[in-house]
Structures are given as structure tokens and as C-alpha cells.
Coordinates of C-alpha atoms in Angstrom, one line a residue:
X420 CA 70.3 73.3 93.2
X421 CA 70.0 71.7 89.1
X422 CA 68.1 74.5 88.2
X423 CA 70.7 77.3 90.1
X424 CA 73.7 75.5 88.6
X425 CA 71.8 75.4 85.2
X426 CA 70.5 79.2 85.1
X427 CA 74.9 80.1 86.2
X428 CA 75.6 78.3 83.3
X429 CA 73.6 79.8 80.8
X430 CA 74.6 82.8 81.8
X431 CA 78.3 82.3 81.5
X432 CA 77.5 80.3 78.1
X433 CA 75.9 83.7 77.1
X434 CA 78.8 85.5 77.3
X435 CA 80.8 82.6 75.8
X436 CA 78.9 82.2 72.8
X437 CA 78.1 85.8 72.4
X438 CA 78.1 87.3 68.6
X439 CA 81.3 88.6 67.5
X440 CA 81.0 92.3 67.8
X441 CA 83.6 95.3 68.3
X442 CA 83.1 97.0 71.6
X443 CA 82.4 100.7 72.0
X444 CA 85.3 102.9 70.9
X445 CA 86.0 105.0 73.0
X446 CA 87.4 108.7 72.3
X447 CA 88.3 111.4 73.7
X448 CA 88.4 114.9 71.9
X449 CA 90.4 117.5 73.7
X450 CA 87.4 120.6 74.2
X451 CA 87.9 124.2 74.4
X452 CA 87.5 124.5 78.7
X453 CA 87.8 128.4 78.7
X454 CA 84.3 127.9 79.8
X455 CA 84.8 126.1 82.5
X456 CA 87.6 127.9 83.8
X457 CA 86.0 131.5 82.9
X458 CA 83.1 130.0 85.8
X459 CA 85.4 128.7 88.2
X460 CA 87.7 132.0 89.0
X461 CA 85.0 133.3 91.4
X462 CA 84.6 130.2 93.3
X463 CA 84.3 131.0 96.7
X464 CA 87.4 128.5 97.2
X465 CA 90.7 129.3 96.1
X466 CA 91.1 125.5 95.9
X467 CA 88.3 125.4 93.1
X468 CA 89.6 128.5 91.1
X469 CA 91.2 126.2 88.2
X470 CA 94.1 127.4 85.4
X471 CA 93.2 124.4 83.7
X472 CA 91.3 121.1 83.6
X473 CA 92.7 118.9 80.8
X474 CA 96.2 117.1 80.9
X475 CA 98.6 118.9 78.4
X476 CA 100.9 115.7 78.8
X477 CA 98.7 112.2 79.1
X478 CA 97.5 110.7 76.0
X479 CA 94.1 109.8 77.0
X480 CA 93.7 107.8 73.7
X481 CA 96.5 105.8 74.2
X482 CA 94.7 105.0 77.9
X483 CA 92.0 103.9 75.8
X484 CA 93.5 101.8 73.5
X485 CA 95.2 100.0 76.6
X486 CA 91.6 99.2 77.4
X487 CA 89.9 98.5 74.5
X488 CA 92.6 95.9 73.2
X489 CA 91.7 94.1 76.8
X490 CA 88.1 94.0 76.3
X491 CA 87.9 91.7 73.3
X492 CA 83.8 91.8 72.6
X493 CA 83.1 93.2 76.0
X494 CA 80.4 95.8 75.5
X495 CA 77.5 97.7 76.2
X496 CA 75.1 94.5 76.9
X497 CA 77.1 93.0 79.3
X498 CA 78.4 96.1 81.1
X499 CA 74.5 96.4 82.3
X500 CA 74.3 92.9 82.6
X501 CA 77.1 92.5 85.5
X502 CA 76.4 96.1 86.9
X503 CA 74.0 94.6 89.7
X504 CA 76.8 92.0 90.9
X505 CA 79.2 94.6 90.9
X506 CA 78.3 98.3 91.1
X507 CA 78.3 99.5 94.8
X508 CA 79.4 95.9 95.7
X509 CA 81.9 94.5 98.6
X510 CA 84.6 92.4 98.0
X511 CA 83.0 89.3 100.0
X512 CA 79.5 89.6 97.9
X513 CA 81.6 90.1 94.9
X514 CA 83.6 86.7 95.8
X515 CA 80.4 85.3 96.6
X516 CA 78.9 85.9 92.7
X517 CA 81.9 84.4 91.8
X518 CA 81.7 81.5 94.1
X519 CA 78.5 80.5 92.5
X520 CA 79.1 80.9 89.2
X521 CA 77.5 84.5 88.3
X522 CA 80.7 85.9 87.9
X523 CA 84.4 85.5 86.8
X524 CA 87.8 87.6 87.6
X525 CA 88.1 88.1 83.7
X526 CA 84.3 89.6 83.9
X527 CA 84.4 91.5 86.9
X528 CA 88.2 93.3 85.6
X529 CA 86.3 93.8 82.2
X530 CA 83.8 96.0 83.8
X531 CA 85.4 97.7 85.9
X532 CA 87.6 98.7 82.4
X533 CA 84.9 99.2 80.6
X534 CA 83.5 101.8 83.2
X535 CA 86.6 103.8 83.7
X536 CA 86.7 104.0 79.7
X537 CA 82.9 105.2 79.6
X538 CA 82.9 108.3 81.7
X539 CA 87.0 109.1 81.5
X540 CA 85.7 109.5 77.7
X541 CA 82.6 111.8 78.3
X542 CA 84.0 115.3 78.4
X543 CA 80.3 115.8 81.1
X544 CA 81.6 113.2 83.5
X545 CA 85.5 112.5 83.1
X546 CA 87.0 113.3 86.7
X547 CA 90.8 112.9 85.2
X548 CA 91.0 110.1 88.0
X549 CA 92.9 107.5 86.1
X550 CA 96.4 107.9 84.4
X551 CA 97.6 104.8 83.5
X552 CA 95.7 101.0 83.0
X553 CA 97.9 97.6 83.4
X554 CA 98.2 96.1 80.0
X555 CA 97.7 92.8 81.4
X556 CA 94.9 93.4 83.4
X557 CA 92.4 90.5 82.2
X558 CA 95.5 88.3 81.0
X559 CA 96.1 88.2 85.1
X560 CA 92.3 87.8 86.1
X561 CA 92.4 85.1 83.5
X562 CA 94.8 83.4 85.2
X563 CA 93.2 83.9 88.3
X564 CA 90.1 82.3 87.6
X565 CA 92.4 79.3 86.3
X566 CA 93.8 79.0 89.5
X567 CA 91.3 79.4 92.1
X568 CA 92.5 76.1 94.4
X569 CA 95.2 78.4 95.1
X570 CA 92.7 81.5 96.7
X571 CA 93.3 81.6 100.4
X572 CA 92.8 85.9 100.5
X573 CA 89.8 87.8 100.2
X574 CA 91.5 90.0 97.7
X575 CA 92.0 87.2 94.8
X576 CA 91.2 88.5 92.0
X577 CA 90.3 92.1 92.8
X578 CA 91.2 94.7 90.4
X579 CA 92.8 97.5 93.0
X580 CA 93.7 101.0 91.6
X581 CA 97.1 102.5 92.6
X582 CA 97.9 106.5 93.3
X583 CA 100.5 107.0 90.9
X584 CA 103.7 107.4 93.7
X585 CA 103.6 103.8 94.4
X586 CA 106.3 101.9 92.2
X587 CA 104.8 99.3 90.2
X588 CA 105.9 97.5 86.9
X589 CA 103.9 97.9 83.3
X590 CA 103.4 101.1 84.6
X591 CA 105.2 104.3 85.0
X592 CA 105.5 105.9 88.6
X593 CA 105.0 109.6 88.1
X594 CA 104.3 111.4 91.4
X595 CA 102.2 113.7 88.7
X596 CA 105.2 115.3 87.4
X597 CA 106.8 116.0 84.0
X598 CA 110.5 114.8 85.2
X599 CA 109.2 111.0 86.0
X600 CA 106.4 110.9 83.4
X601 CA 109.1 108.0 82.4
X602 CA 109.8 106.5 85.5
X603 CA 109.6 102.6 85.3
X604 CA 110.7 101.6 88.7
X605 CA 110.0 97.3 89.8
X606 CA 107.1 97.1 92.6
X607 CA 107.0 99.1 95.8
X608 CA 106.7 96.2 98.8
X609 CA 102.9 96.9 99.3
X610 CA 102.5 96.1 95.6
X611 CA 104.5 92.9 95.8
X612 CA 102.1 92.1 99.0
X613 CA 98.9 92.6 96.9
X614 CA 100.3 90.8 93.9
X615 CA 101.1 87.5 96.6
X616 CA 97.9 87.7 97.8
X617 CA 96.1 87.3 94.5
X618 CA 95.2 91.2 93.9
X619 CA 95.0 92.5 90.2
X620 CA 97.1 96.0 90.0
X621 CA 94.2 97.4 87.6
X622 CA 95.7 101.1 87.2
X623 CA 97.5 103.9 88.5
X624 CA 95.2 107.0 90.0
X625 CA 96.0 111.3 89.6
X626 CA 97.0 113.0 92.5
X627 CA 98.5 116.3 93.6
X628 CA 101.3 116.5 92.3
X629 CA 104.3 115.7 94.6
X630 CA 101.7 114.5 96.8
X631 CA 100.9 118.0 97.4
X632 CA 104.3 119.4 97.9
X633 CA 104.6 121.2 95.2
X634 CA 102.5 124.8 95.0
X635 CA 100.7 126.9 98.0
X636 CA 97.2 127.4 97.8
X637 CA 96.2 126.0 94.3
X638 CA 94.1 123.0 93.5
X639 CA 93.9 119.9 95.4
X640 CA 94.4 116.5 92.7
X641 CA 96.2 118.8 90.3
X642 CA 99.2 117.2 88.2
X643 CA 101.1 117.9 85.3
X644 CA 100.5 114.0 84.2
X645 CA 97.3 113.8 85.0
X646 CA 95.6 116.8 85.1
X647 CA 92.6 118.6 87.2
X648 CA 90.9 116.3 89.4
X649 CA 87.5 116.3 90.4
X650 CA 84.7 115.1 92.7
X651 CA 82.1 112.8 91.3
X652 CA 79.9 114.2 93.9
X653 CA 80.2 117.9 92.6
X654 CA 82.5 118.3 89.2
X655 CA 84.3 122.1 89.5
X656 CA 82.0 122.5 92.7
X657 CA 83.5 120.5 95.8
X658 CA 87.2 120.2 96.1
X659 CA 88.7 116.7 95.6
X660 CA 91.1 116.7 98.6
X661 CA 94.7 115.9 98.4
X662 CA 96.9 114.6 97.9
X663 CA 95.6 111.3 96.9
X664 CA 92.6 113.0 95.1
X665 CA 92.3 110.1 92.6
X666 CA 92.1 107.6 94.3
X667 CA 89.2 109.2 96.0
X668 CA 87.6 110.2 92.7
X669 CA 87.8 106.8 91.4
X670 CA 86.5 104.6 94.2
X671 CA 83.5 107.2 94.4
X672 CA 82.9 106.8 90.7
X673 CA 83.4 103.2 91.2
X674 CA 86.2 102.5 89.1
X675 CA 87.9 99.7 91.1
X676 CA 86.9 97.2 94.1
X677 CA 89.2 99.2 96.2
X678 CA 92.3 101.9 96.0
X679 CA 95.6 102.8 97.6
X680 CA 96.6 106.3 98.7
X681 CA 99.2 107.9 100.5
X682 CA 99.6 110.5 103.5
X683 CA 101.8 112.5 105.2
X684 CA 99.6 114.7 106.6
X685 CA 95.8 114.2 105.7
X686 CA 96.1 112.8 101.9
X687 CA 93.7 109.7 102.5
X688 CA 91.8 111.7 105.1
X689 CA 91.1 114.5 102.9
X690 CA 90.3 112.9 99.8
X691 CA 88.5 110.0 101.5
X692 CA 86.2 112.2 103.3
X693 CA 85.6 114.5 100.5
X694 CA 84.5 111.6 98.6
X695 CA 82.1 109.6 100.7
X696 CA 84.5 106.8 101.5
X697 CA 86.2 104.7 104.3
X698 CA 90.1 105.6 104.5
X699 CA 92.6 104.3 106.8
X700 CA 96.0 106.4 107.7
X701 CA 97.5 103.9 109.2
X702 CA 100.8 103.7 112.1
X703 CA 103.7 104.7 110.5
X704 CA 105.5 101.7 110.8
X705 CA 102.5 99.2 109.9
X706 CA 103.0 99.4 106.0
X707 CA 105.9 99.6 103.9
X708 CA 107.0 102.6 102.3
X709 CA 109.7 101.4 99.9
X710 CA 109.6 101.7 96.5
X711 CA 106.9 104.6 97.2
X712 CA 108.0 108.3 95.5
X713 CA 108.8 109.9 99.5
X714 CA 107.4 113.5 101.1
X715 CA 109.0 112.6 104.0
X716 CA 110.3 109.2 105.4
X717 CA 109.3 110.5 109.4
X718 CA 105.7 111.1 108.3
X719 CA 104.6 109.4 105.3
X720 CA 102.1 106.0 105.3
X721 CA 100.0 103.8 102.4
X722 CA 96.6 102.8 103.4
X723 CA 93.7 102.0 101.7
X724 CA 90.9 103.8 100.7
X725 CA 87.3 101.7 100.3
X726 CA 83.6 102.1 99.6
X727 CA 82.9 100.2 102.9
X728 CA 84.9 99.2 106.3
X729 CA 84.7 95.2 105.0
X730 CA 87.0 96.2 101.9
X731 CA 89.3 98.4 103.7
X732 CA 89.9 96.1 106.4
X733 CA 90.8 93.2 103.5
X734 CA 93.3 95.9 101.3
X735 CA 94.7 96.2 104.7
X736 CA 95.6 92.8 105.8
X737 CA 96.8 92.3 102.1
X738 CA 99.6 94.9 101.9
X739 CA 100.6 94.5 106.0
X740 CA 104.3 92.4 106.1
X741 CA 107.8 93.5 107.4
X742 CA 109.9 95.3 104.9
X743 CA 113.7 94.7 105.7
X744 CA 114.3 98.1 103.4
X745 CA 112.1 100.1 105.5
X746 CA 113.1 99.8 109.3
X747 CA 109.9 102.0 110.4
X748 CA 108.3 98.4 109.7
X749 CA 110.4 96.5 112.1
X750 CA 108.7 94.5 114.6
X751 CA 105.0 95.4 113.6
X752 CA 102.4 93.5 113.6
X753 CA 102.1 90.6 111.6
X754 CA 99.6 87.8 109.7
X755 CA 96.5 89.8 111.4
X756 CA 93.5 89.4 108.9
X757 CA 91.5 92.6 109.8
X758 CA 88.4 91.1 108.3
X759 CA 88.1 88.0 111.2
X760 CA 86.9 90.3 114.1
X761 CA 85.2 93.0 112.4
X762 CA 81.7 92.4 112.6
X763 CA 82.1 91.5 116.5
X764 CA 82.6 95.2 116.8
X765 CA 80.0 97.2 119.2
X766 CA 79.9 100.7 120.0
X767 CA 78.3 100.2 123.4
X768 CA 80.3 101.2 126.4
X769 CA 82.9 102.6 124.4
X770 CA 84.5 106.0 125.3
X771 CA 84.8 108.8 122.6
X772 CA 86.9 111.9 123.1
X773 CA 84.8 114.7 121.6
X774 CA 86.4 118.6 121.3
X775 CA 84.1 120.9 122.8
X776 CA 84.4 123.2 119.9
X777 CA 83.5 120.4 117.0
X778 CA 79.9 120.5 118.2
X779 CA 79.7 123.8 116.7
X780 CA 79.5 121.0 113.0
X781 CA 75.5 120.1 112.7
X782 CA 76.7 116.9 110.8
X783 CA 79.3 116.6 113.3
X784 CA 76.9 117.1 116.2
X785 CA 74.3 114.2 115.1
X786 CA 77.1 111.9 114.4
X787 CA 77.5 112.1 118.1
X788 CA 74.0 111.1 118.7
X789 CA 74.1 108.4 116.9
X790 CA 76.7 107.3 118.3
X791 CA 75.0 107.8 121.6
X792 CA 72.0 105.9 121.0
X793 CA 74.6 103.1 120.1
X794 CA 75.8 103.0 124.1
X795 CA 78.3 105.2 123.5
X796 CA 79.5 107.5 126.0
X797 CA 80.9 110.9 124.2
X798 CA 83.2 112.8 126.5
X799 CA 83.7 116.1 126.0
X800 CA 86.9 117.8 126.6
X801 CA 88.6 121.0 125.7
X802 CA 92.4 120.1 123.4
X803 CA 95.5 121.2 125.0
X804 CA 97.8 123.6 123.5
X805 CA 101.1 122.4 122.2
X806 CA 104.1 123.3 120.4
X807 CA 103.9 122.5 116.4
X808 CA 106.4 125.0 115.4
X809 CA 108.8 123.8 112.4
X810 CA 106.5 121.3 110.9
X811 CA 106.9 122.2 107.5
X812 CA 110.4 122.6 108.5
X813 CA 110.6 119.1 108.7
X814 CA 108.7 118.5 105.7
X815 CA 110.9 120.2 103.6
X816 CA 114.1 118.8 105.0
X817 CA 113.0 114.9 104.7
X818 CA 111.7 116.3 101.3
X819 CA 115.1 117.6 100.5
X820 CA 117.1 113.9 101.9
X821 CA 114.4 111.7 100.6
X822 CA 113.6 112.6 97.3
X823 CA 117.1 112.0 96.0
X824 CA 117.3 108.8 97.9
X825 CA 114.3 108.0 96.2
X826 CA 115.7 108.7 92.5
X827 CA 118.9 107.2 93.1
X828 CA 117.8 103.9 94.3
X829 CA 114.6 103.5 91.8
X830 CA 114.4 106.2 88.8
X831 CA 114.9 104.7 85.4
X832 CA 118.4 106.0 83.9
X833 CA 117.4 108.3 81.6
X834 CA 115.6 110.1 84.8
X835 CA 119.6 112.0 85.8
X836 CA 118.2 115.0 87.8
X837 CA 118.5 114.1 91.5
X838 CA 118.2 117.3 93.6
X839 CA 115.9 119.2 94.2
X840 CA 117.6 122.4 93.3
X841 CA 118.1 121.0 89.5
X842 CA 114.5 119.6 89.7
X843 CA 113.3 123.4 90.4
X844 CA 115.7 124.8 87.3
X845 CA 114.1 121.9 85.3
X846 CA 110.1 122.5 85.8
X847 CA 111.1 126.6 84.9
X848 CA 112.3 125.6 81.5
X849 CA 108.6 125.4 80.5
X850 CA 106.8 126.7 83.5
X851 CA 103.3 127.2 81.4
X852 CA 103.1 123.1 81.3
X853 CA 105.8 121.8 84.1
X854 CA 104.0 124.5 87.0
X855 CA 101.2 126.3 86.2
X856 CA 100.6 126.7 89.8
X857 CA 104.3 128.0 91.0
X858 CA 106.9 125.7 92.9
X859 CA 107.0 127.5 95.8
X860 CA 107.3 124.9 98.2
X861 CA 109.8 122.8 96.3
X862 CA 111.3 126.5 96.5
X863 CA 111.0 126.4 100.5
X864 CA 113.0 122.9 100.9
X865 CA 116.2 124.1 99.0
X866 CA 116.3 127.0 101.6
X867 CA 115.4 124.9 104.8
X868 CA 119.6 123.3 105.6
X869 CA 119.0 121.1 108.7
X870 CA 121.8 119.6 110.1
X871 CA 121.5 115.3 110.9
X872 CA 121.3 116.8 114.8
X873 CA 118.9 119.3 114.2
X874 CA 116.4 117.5 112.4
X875 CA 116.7 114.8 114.9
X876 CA 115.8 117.1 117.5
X877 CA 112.9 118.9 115.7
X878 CA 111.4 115.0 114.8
X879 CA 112.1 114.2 118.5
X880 CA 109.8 117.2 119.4
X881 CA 107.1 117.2 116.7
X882 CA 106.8 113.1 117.7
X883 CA 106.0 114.3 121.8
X884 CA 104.1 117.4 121.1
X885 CA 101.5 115.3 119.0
X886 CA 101.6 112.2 121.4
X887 CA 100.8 114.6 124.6
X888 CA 97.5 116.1 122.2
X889 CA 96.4 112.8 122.0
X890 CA 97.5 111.1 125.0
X891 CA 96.5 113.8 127.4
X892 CA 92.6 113.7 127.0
X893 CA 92.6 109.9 126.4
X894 CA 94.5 109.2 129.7
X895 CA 92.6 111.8 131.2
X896 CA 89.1 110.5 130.7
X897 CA 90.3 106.5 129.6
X898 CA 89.3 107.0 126.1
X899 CA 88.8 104.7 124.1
X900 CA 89.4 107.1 121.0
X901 CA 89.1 110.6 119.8
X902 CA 86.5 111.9 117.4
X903 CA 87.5 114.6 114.6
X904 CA 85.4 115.9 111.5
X905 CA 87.5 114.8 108.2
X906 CA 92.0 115.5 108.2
X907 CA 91.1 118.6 110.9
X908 CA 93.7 116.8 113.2
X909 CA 95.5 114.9 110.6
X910 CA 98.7 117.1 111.4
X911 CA 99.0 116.0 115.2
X912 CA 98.1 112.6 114.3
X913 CA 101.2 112.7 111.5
X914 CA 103.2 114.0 114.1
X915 CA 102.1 111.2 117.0
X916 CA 102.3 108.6 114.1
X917 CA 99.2 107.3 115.5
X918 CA 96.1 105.7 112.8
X919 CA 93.0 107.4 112.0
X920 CA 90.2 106.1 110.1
X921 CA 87.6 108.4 108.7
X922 CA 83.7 107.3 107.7
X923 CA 81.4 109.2 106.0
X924 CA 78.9 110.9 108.6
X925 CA 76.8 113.1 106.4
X926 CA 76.3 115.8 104.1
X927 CA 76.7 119.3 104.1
X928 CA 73.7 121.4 102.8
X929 CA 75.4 121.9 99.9
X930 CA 76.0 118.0 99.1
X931 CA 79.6 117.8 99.7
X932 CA 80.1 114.8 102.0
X933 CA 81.7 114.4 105.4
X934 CA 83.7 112.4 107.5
X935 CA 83.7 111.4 110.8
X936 CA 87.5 110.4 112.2
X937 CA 88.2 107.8 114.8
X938 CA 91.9 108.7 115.9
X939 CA 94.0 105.7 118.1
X940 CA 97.2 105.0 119.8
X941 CA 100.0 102.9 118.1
X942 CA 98.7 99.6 116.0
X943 CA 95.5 100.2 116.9
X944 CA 93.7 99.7 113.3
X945 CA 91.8 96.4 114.6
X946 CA 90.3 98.6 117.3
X947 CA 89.2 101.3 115.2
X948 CA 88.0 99.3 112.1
X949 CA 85.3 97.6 114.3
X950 CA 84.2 101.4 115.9
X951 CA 84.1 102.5 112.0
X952 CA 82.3 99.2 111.0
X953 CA 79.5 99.6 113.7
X954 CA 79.5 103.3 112.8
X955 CA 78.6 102.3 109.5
X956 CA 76.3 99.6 110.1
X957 CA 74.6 101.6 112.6
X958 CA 74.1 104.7 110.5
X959 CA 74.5 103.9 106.7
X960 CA 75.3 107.5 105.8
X961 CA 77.2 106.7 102.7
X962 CA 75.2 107.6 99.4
X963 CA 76.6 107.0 96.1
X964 CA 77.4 109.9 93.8
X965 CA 74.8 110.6 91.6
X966 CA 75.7 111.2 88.1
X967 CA 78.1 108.0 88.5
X968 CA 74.9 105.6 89.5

């Protein structure tokens, strides 16, 4: 025990007494990308067939100063010295180092600053994932390693990245557009959640802009703030996902101990299996949405987005609470730590409801016999046919009420636009920079005039129709949940409102990786995180990306 307690101590003596010395500056150049873009146009995906890669609006420098000024004479040296506590790491092992001495808050926020700074500066590795860093980053981990008598959360201390539609204070709140590039709104509720629970708001992630609700059939994780996103696993060769495409990027680069994303209709499940990590849609109703830039207020969700289940179970817990400004969150579930029962999680006797046709998927296929070999019993069924006409109907009218409500309860005042009509006259005064890609589905929702009565009715329907896709085989055959292959049902399970966790399963031939979706009734995250966790356990299909080892 002396001789532990003596080597922890020399090593945080070492950094301590370490030589004065200026950390690495780091730079970025903006490059001629003609290149690039010249190889992408005959990319076999639209989605990959780039107009351009680089942000004509975010100051990358001015990112970097944000870092360096926090990293005192943090540098090289003791970015490979902590990389084997931290790289790849879950948030109980990373407590754990700090528990004993290896590690501090300061330390481990340092790094993961330090890292985002070393490849967002490398013109071979950037992925455009981050767009703005908390200037008081370590000043709050500081203080959290002051005050560790008062750590009663697993996430204490943990620097968490943001996607930049979630309101949050030292940084603005974008949504990836030119109008709010401004916008300094106070914390959403999920933030103020993470912030009481000891969490460190590190940065703000890209995303498609609008959360995707912008353009038709251009990139996924494209924004006017932040850029062209891309995958760590494949840069300009596998599409990102959307809409919360930075977050994804960043946790699969490991730039944070975990992220936050958004969806309305497959933007965690997309990204999340796209990039080889866990990510929880969760109940609408289960997290707060206010003080989050709105798609629509009868669809859209936060939910975490992890390396592992352990971690996503933890973010969970730590945003979870009753909002009294967002009445979808009345009455849910409350003070359940996700983490307690996880591990008791077994796959044997469960019931899976697998579509018939999905078996057609190789990766798919196996993940089935794996589960199998588990104790699992896979039933197969073949989905019933329902009615899903006037979903982007409803899309665009919630669009069209909630964006305003949005902007006139949080936008900053010099932000004055508040429809969506003027925001569409706005972004074609400079339509090169504002939307390369078109507008035409911010085009869409100034034609789409619901009345209160219609929309009503169209929710009323949309909500049934996805509940009987679900309900039906589960009744059926007393499932215990359905199996999908990445966000392939993410529109029914919008619709239903019902959570979905997806977990890597695999790798396509090509590389890009793949998900496997566990899809529940109502509040049933605590049922599916333990399927997901002994998934996991059971299989260990995640690998990490392989320029970002």
C-alpha cells in the first residue's frame, strides 16, 4: 500500500513540478480542398458527394486559442503519459484512476483538450466535429477535484460534449446555422441536470444543420457553422449520419468521456451506428426538451451517445428529472440510476422480435446467432402494414409552430427573425455561404398550413399507426423486444414515441460499422440497457477507429 501511494504521488509531483514549457501551438491553415471535392462527386452515395469540406464561418484558430490558454504546460509528454488511463476508457475505470491517485479532473479535461486540438488541427485527420470549447473547462474540473466530498454521481467530473442545438451558457447555440451563429441562450434543463450532477460541459459538437431539416438529399453532418462532417472510421468514404453527426464523430475519435445528441427521427441512431457507438433514443417524455433549438415538439428527444452501455446508462441517469416547461416530461420516471442493475442483465430466455426480411443483412444475421447462443429465443415474424401518410407533414408544421416559439423565448436580441418565411429570405441573401445545399425543406414547412385540429388529428394517427407496428408482433408472440439493423425503423419508433438503443454488431466489408437496435415500449430504457449491455459483453464487436488510436 506505501509503495502504491508513493509511486501515485510521484507521478502527480511529476506533473507538478514539470519544467516550464509552452505547449504545442496548434494551427490550422485553411487548404485548397478542390481535391477532395473533385474525388468525392462520383461517390457512389449522394450523401458523400461534398460542395465543400471547410467551415466558411467558424474560426478554427480562435477554437484553438480557447484551448491552448486552458492547457497551461500541458503538452506532448503527458498527453502519452495519461493516454492509457484514458483513451478507450469507461467512466467507472476513469473514476477509479482518479480514486487512487493516477489521475485528476484538471488532467483528464486537459487531455481530452489537448486531443480534440491535435487532430481538429491536422488538415489528414480533422473530422470538423467540434465547434465551440467551454472557456472554463479546467477552471470547473479544478474545482471539481477541490470538492470531491461532495461526488455522489458517476459523472463528476466528466468532460461531456454537447451537439450544438442544446442551449448552454459560454457557448453559443447554433443549430449549424448562420442566423444563430450568435445565439447565447442560459442552459437547456438537461444541461442544468449534468451541471448538478458534477458533469463538465467540455464543448459543443457539428451537426446537420437544422438537425437535418434543412436540404433534401445532401450531406449528413453538414452546417454552415461547422462545416462537413466526417467519419473517423472512413474520412469522405462512410457517411457520418445525421443529424447529430458530431457527436458521433467525436466520441469515435474520442474527444470526450461521453456526448449528447438529439432525434426526431433516427439522429442518435444514425450517427451512433455509423460510428461504432452505443446511442439511446430515448421516450419522448423521459428527457427534457426545453431550452433545446426544436424540429418538432411531438417527436423530438436528447439521449446520450457513449463508447460503451456503462457510460450511456450514467449520461442517462444524469440528465433524467421533470421539467415543469416541458409537460411531455410530466409524471416520468424519476431518481432511477440506470447504472445499479445493469450488469444483472442476461440474454437468456429473452424474446427478440426479428423481421423476416432483415436476415437478408450477413452482419445482421450473425448478430442473431449470437444472440442465440446467449439463450435467446429469436422470433421471426413478418411487419404489418400501416398508415404513415403525412409524416413530414407533421414535421414541417411542428417545424413551422416550434421554431418561433423557440426564438422568442430563448434567441439573444440581436437574433429579430422569427419565422420561418423571413428565415428562408434571410439564408438567400448569400446563398453560396448561408445554403450551399438548397432550403427546400425549410421551403416545404411554409407551404404545409395545418389547422390546431388538423394537426391534432394527423399526431393522433401517426402516434396509433407506429404503436400497432410495434405492439402487434410483440403482443403477438410476448416479445420481449424487437431487433432492427441501425435508424431502419427509427420513423415508426418516432411516431410510437417508444426508446431504442442501438449497439455496434459488426462491420460491413467495406469497414463501415453497424448497429444492432433493441426497440421497447414506453420507459423501458432499464430493460433494454441490460439487453444492450449483455449484447456487448457477450460479443465485444466494437473496434476503435484506426487512424484515431
Amino acid at each position: 500500500m506505501k509503495k502504491h501511494f508513493l509511486f501515485v504521488s510521484l507521478v502527480i509531483l511529476a506533473f507538478a513540478c514539470k519544467e516550464e514549457s509552452k505547449p504545442s501551438a496548434f494551427v490550422w491553415t485553411p487548404y485548397d480542398e478542390s481535391k477532395e471535392l473533385t474525388e468525392n462527386a462520383d461517390h457512389e452515395s449522394e450523401r458523400m458527394q461534398f460542395k465543400r469540406i471547410q467551415s466558411q464561418l467558424l474560426d478554427k484558430n480562435k477554437l484553438f486559442k480557447t484551448i491552448s490558454s486552458q492547457l497551461d504546460t500541458f503538452a506532448e509528454e503527458d498527453y502519452q503519459q495519461l493516454k492509457p488511463l484514458i483513451f478507450e476508457q469507461d467512466i467507472l475505470t476513469i473514476q477509479s484512476h482518479i480514486k487512487s491517485g493516477k489521475l485528476t479532473y484538471e488532467l483528464l479535461t486537459k487531455w481530452y483538450l489537448y486531443r480534440i486540438a491535435k487532430h481538429e488541427s491536422d488538415k489528414n485527420k480533422m473530422l470538423n466535429a467540434v465547434v465551440a470549447i467551454n472557456p472554463n473547462a479546467v477552471s470547473e474540473a479544478r474545482e471539481k477535484d477541490s470538492n470531491k466530498a461532495v461526488n455522489n454521481h458517476p459523472i463528476y467530473g466528466m468532460p461531456i460534449l454537447l451537439k450544438d442545438n442544446i442551449n448552454t451558457d459560454h457557448m453559443p447555440t447554433t443549430a449549424g446555422t448562420h442566423l444563430l451563429k450568435n445565439n447565447r441562450p442560459a442552459d437547456a434543463f438537461i444541461v442544468e441536470k449534468i451541471k448538478e450532477n458534477g458533469g463538465i460541459i467540455l464543448g459543443k459538437t457539428n451537426l446537420s444543420e437544422w438537425a437535418n431539416f434543412l436540404f433534401i438529399g445532401g450531406p449528413n453532418g453538414y452546417s454552415a457553422v461547422g462545416g462537413q462532417t466526417l467519419n473517423a472510421y472512413g474520412r469522405r468514404v462512410f457517411d457520418t449520419g445525421g443529424s447529430s453527426s458530431g457527436s458521433g464523430a467525436a466520441m469515435a475519435a474520442n474527444y470526450a468521456v461521453a456526448a449528447v445528441g438529439t432525434e426526431t427521427s433516427g439522429s442518435i441512431l444514425s450517427p451512433s451506428s455509423s460510428s461504432s457507438l452505443v446511442g439511446l433514443k430515448p421516450t419522448v417524455g423521459l428527457l427534457s426538451r426545453s431550452g433545446i433549438v426544436p424540429l418538432s415538439s411531438t417527436l423530438d428527444t436528447p439521449g446520450p451517445m457513449t463508447r460503451n452501455v456503462i457510460d450511456n446508462a450514467i449520461l442517462l441517469s444524469a440528465m433524467s428529472g421533470e421539467d415543469p416547461k416541458d409537460v411531455v416530461t410530466k409524471n416520468n420516471p424519476k431518481n432511477k440510476h440506470y447504472l445499479d442493475n445493469l450488469k444483472s442483465g442476461t440474454l437468456k430466455g429473452l424474446r427478440f422480435g426479428v423481421p423476416t426480411a432483415l436476415l437478408n443483412d450477413t452482419v445482421y444475421k450473425q448478430a442473431i446467432s449470437k444472440l442465440e447462443a446467449q439463450g435467446a429465443i429469436a422470433v421471426q415474424f413478418e411487419p404489418i402494414e400501416v398508415n404513415f401518410d403525412g409524416f413530414g407533414d407533421l414535421l414541417s408544421a411542428d417545424m413551422r409552430r416550434d421554431l418561433p416559439a423557440y426564438l422568442n423565448t430563448y434567441a439573444s436580441d440581436s437574433i429579430t427573425l422569427r419565422s420561418m418565411k423571413e428565415i428562408v429570405a434571410y439564408n438567400k441573401t448569400d446563398s453560396v455561404n448561408r445554403i450551399p445545399y438548397g432550403q427546400a425543406r425549410f421551403l416545404r414547412a411554409t407551404t404545409v398550413d395545418l389547422t390546431d385540429e388538423e394537426l391534432d388529428q394527423l399526431r393522433t394517427r401517426l402516434h396509433e399507426e407506429g404503436k400497432r407496428f410495434f405492439d402487434t408482433p410483440m403482443n403477438e408472440h410476448s416479445l420481449d423486444a424487437i431487433l432492427s439493423i441501425d435508424n431502419q425503423n427509427a420513423g415508426y419508433a418516432a411516431a410510437a414515441k417508444y426508446p431504442c438503443l442501438t449497439v455496434p454488431m459488426g462491420y460491413r466489408e467495406t469497414g463501415k460499422p453497424t448497429g444492432l437496435t433493441f426497440i421497447g415500449k414506453r420507459y423501458e430504457e432499464e430493460q433494454l440497457l441490460k439487453m444492450g449491455y449483455a449484447f456487448e459483453q457477450a460479443t465485444k464487436m466494437r473496434k476503435t477507429a484506426e487512424a484515431y488510436k
